mmCIF file of C-alpha atoms in Angstrom:
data_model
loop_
_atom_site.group_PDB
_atom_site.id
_atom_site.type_symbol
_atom_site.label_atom_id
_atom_site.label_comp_id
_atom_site.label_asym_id
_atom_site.label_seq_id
_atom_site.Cartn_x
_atom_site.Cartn_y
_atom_site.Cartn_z
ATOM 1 C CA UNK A 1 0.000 0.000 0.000
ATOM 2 C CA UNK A 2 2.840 2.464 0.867
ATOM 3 C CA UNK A 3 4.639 1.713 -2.163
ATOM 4 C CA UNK A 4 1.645 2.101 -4.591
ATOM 5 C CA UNK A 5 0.566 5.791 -2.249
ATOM 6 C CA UNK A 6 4.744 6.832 -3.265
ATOM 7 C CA UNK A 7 3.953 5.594 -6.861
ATOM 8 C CA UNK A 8 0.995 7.685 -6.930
ATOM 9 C CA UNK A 9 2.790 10.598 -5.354
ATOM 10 C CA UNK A 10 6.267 10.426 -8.282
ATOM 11 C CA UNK A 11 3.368 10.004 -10.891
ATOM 12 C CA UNK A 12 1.657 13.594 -9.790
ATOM 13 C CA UNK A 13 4.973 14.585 -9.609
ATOM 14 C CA UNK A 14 5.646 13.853 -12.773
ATOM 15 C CA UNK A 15 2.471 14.961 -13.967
ATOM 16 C CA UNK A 16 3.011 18.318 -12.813
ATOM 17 C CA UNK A 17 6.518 19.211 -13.732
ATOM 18 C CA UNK A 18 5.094 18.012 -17.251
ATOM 19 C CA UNK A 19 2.556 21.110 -17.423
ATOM 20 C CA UNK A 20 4.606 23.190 -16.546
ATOM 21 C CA UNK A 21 6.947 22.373 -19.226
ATOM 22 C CA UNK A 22 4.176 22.749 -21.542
ATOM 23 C CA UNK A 23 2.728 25.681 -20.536
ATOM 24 C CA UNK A 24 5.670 27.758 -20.527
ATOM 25 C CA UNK A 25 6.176 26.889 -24.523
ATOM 26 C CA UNK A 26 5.536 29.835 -26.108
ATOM 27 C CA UNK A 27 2.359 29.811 -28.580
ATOM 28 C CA UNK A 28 1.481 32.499 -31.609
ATOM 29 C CA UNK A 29 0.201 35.697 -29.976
ATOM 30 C CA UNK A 30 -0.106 38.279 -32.676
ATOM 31 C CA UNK A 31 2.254 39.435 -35.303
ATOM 32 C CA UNK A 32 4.681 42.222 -35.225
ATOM 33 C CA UNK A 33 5.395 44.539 -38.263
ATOM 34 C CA UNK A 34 8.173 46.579 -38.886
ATOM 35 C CA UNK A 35 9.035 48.959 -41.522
ATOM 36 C CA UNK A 36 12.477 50.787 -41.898
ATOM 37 C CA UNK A 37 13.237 54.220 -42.798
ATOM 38 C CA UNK A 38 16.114 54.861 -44.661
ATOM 39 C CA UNK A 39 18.565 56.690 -43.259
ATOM 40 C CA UNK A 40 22.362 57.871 -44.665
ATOM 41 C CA UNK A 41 23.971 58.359 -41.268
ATOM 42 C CA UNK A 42 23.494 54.868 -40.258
ATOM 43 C CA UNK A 43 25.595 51.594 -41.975
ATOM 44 C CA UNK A 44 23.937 49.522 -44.973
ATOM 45 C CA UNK A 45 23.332 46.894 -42.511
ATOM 46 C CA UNK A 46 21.428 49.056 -39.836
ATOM 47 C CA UNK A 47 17.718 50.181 -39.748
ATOM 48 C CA UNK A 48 15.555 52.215 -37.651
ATOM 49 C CA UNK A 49 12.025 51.148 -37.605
ATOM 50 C CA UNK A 50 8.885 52.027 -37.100
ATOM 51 C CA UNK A 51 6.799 49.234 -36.264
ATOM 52 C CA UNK A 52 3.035 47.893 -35.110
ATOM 53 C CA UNK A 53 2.002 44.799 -33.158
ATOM 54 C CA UNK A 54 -1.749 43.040 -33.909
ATOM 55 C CA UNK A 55 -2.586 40.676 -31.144
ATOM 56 C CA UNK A 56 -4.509 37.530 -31.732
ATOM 57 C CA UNK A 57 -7.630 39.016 -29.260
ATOM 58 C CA UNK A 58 -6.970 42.354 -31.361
ATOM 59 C CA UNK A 59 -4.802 44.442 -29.488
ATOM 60 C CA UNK A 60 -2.657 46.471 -31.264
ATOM 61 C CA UNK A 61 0.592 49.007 -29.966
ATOM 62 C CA UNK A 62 3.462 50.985 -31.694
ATOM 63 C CA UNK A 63 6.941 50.879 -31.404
ATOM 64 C CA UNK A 64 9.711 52.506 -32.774
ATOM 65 C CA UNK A 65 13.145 50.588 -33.051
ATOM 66 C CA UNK A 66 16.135 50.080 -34.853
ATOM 67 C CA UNK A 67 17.956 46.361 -36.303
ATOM 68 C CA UNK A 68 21.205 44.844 -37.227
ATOM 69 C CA UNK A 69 21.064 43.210 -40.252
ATOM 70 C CA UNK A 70 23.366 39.858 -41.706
ATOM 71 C CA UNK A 71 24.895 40.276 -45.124
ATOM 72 C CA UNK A 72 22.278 43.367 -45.790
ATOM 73 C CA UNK A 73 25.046 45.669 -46.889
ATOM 74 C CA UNK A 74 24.371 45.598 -50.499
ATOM 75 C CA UNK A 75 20.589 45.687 -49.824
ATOM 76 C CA UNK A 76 18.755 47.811 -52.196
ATOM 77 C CA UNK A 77 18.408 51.275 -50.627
ATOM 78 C CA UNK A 78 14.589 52.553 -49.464
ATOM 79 C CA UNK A 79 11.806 50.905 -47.010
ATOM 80 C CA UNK A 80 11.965 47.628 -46.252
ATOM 81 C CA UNK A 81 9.110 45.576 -44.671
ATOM 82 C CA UNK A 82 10.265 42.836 -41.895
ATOM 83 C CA UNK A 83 7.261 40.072 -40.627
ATOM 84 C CA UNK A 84 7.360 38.236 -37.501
ATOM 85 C CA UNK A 85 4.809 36.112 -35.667
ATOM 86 C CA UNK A 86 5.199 36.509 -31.942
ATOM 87 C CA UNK A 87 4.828 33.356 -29.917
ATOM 88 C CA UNK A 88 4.846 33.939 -25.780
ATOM 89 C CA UNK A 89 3.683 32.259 -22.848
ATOM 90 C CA UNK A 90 1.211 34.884 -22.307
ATOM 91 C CA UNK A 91 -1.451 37.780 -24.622
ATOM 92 C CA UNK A 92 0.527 40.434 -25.154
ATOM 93 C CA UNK A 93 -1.312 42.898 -23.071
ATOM 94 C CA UNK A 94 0.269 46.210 -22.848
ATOM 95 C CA UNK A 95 3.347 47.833 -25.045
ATOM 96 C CA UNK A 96 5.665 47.343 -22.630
ATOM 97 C CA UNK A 97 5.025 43.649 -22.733
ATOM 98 C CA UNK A 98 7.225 43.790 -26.771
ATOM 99 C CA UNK A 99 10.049 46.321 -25.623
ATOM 100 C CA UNK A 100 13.191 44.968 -25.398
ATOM 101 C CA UNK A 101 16.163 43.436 -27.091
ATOM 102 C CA UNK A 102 15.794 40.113 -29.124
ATOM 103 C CA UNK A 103 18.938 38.286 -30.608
ATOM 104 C CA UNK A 104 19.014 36.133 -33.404
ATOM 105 C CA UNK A 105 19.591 32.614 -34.429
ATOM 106 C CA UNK A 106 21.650 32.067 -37.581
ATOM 107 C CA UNK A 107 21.894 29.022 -39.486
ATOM 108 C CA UNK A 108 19.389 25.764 -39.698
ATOM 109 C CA UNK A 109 15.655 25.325 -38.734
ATOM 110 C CA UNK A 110 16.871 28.467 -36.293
ATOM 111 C CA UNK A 111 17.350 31.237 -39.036
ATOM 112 C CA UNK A 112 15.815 34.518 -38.617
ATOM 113 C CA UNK A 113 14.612 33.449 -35.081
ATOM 114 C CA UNK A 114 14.531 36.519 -32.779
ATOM 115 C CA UNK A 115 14.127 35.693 -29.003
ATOM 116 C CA UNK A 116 14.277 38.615 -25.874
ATOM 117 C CA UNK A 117 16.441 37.535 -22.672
ATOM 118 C CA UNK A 118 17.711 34.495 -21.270
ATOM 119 C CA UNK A 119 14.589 32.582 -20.933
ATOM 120 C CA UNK A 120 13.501 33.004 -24.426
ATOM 121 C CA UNK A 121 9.513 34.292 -22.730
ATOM 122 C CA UNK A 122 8.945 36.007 -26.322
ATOM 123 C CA UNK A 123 10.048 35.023 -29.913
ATOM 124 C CA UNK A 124 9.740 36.436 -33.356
ATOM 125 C CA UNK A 125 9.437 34.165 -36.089
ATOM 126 C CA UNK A 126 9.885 34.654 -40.272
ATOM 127 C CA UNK A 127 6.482 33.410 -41.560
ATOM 128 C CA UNK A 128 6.821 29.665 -42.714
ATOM 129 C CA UNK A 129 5.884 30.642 -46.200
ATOM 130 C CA UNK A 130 8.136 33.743 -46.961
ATOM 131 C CA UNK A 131 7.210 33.162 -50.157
ATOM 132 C CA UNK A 132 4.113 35.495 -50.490
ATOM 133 C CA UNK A 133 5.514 38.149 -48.809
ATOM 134 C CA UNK A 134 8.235 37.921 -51.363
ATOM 135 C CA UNK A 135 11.450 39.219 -49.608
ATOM 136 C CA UNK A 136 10.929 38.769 -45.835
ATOM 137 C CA UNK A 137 13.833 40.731 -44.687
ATOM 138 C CA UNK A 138 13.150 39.295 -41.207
ATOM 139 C CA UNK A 139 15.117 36.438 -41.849
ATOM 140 C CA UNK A 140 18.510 38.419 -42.278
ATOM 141 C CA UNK A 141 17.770 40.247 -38.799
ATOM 142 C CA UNK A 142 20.549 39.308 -36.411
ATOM 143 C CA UNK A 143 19.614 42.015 -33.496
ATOM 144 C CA UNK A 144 16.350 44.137 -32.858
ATOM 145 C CA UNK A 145 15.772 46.748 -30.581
ATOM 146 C CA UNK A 146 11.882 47.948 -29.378
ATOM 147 C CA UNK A 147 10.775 51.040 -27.614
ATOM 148 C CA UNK A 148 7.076 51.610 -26.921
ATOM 149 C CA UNK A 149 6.143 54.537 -28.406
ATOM 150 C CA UNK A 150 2.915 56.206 -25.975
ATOM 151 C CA UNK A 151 -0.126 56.612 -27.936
#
């Protein structure tokens, strides 16, 4: 009896530490959109941005920012448009919630991966099928910088 009530006990155990692995994967929240303003005092592989988030429930915020680009240099000069769906553990609720610093993931099934902090609580991923946005930038994007901007 003792050894099926410690059975029992590892198995809820178990059980538990199991949820909480799952829910702290991150899951598509909105998407974030970013478009960049050229600019001649910056390097061919920098950007500053000016960018909008559209929540899954509908929420939407602003944010202004700026990006480090890989291999952009001889990028054709102008506006550039850069897609990401965010994925977090939670609704992005307020525009504090995006601001930050992401870093990306180069190489592999990790390309053009953006994720903010050590614990990875928000990421920014390229669309699957870059293909019709036609040239989705956001997979070049090695560093990205948010602000809120106040409404």
């Amino acid at each position: 009896m003792k050894s099926q009530r410690m059975a029992v006990r590892a198995a809820g155990v178990f059980l538990a530490a199991g949820m909480t692995a799952a829910a702290a994967q991150p899951a598509p929240v909105g998407t974030l959109t970013c478009t960049s303003m050229p600019s001649k005092e910056r390097a061919a592989a920098e950007a500053v941005l000016s960018c909008s988030f559209e929540g899954a429930s509908g929420t939407k915020f602003q944010y202004s920012g700026a990006l480090l680009r890989q291999g952009d240099a001889t990028a054709p000069p102008g506006k550039r448009v850069y897609v990401w769906s965010v994925q977090g553990e939670r609704e992005i609720s307020s525009g504090g919630d995006l601001a930050g610093r992401y870093v990306g993931r180069t190489g592999g099934e990790s390309a053009g991966i953006l994720s903010r902090g050590r614990d990875a609580s928000i990421v920014l991923k390229p669309p699957v099928n870059t293909s019709q946005l036609g040239d989705n930038s956001a997979i070049s994007v090695l560093e990205l910088n948010l602000k809120a901007v106040r409404a």
